[in-house]
PDB file of C-alpha atoms and ligand atoms in Angstrom:
ATOM      1  CA  MET A   1       0.013  -0.266  -0.058  1.00 68.00           C
ATOM      2  CA  PRO A   2       1.448   3.238  -0.795  1.00 83.00           C
ATOM      3  CA  ILE A   3       1.286   4.983   1.924  1.00 88.00           C
ATOM      4  CA  TYR A   4       3.209   8.135   2.346  1.00 90.00           C
ATOM      5  CA  GLU A   5       3.794  10.644   5.215  1.00 93.00           C
ATOM      6  CA  PHE A   6       3.936  13.970   4.631  1.00 94.00           C
ATOM      7  CA  HIS A   7       5.135  16.859   6.794  1.00 96.00           C
ATOM      8  CA  CYS A   8       2.461  20.228   6.951  1.00 97.00           C
ATOM      9  CA  GLU A   9       4.257  23.848   6.942  1.00 97.00           C
ATOM     10  CA  ASP A  10       1.063  25.045   7.385  1.00 97.00           C
ATOM     11  CA  CYS A  11       0.476  23.882  11.202  1.00 98.00           C
ATOM     12  CA  ASN A  12       3.532  21.812  11.526  1.00 97.00           C
ATOM     13  CA  LYS A  13       2.583  18.139  11.879  1.00 97.00           C
ATOM     14  CA  ASN A  14       2.885  15.348  10.613  1.00 96.00           C
ATOM     15  CA  PHE A  15       0.258  13.374   8.592  1.00 95.00           C
ATOM     16  CA  GLU A  16       0.324   9.796   6.868  1.00 94.00           C
ATOM     17  CA  SER A  17      -1.750   9.644   3.197  1.00 92.00           C
ATOM     18  CA  LEU A  18      -3.263   7.014   0.704  1.00 89.00           C
ATOM     19  CA  VAL A  19      -2.057   7.628  -2.657  1.00 88.00           C
ATOM     20  CA  MET A  20      -2.657   5.124  -5.000  1.00 87.00           C
ATOM     21  CA  ILE A  21      -0.484   7.839  -7.774  1.00 86.00           C
ATOM     22  CA  ALA A  22       2.050   9.468  -8.495  1.00 81.00           C
ATOM     23  CA  SER A  23       0.464  12.273  -9.711  1.00 86.00           C
ATOM     24  CA  ALA A  24      -2.281  12.780  -6.716  1.00 86.00           C
ATOM     25  CA  LEU A  25       0.915  13.614  -4.518  1.00 83.00           C
ATOM     26  CA  ASP A  26      -0.176  17.385  -5.982  1.00 84.00           C
ATOM     27  CA  ASP A  27      -3.371  16.984  -4.201  1.00 89.00           C
ATOM     28  CA  VAL A  28      -2.508  16.147  -0.853  1.00 93.00           C
ATOM     29  CA  THR A  29      -3.338  18.072   1.310  1.00 95.00           C
ATOM     30  CA  CYS A  30      -3.488  18.777   5.227  1.00 96.00           C
ATOM     31  CA  LYS A  31      -5.513  15.976   7.679  1.00 96.00           C
ATOM     32  CA  HIS A  32      -5.616  18.886   9.845  1.00 97.00           C
ATOM     33  CA  CYS A  33      -5.018  21.705   8.405  1.00 98.00           C
ATOM     34  CA  LYS A  34      -6.143  21.335   4.685  1.00 96.00           C
ATOM     35  CA  GLY A  35      -3.737  24.022   3.615  1.00 96.00           C
ATOM     36  CA  SER A  36      -1.913  22.080   0.838  1.00 94.00           C
ATOM     37  CA  ASN A  37       1.164  23.357   2.270  1.00 96.00           C
ATOM     38  CA  ILE A  38       3.007  20.143   2.880  1.00 95.00           C
ATOM     39  CA  LYS A  39       5.803  18.075   2.178  1.00 94.00           C
ATOM     40  CA  LYS A  40       6.411  14.905   1.760  1.00 92.00           C
ATOM     41  CA  MET A  41       8.541  12.995   3.890  1.00 90.00           C
ATOM     42  CA  ILE A  42      11.352  10.609   2.870  1.00 77.00           C
ATOM     43  CA  SER A  43      10.434   7.279   4.795  1.00 66.00           C
ATOM     44  CA  ALA A  44      13.082   6.150   7.347  1.00 55.00           C
ATOM     45  CA  THR A  45      11.865   2.943   7.769  1.00 54.00           C
ATOM     46  CA  SER A  46      13.730   1.694   4.258  1.00 50.00           C
ATOM     47  CA  SER A  47      16.517   3.309   4.757  1.00 46.00           C
ATOM     48  CA  THR A  48      17.525   2.908   8.521  1.00 47.00           C
ATOM     49  CA  GLN A  49      18.280  -1.266   7.616  1.00 50.00           C
ATOM     50  CA  PRO A  50      20.814  -1.854  10.206  1.00 56.00           C
ATOM     51  CA  LEU A  51      24.539  -3.883   9.044  1.00 51.00           C
ATOM     52  CA  LYS A  52      23.233  -2.987   4.910  1.00 55.00           C
ATOM     53  CA  GLY A  53      26.141  -4.900   3.018  1.00 58.00           C
ATOM     54  CA  GLY A  54      28.651  -4.245   6.250  1.00 59.00           C
ATOM     55  CA  GLY A  55      27.211  -7.260   8.211  1.00 62.00           C
ATOM     56  CA  ILE A  56      27.941 -10.643   7.962  1.00 60.00           C
ATOM     57  CA  PRO A  57      29.585 -12.321   4.380  1.00 64.00           C
ATOM     58  CA  ALA A  58      27.917 -15.048   2.805  1.00 63.00           C
ATOM     59  CA  GLY A  59      30.903 -16.883   3.025  1.00 66.00           C
ATOM     60  CA  ALA A  60      30.799 -16.766   6.175  1.00 63.00           C
ATOM     61  CA  LEU A  61      26.790 -18.328   6.384  1.00 61.00           C
ATOM     62  CA  SER A  62      28.172 -21.023   4.088  1.00 63.00           C
ATOM     63  CA  GLY A  63      31.312 -21.905   6.357  1.00 59.00           C
ATOM     64  CA  CYS A  64      28.187 -22.021   9.284  1.00 58.00           C
ATOM     65  CA  SER A  65      25.997 -24.670   7.915  1.00 56.00           C
ATOM     66  CA  SER A  66      28.876 -26.032   7.361  1.00 58.00           C
ATOM     67  CA  SER A  67      30.137 -26.798  10.742  1.00 60.00           C
ATOM     68  CA  SER A  68      26.946 -26.823  12.094  1.00 60.00           C
ATOM     69  CA  GLY A  69      26.980 -30.624  10.154  1.00 62.00           C
ATOM     70  CA  PHE A  70      30.069 -30.946  12.681  1.00 62.00           C
ATOM     71  CA  SER A  71      27.847 -33.294  15.068  1.00 65.00           C
TER      72      SER A  71
HETATM   73 ZN1   ZN B   1      -2.061  20.940   8.270  1.00 78.10          ZN
END
């Protein structure tokens, strides 16, 4: 579901809105004050994944699985 987070510069509040098509982003109005002076927020949830690309190498995972078969 394409739920975007917006920040209203009129009432200084954040709100979320379901936007089906990208062109409708310009039509979104503030849920609190009905203002149109809003900014779309960059979703933080998808960019804060810890250790992405810097975590455990694939070789370490395969080595772990082989050692688990030792017993
Ligand atoms: Zn507002």
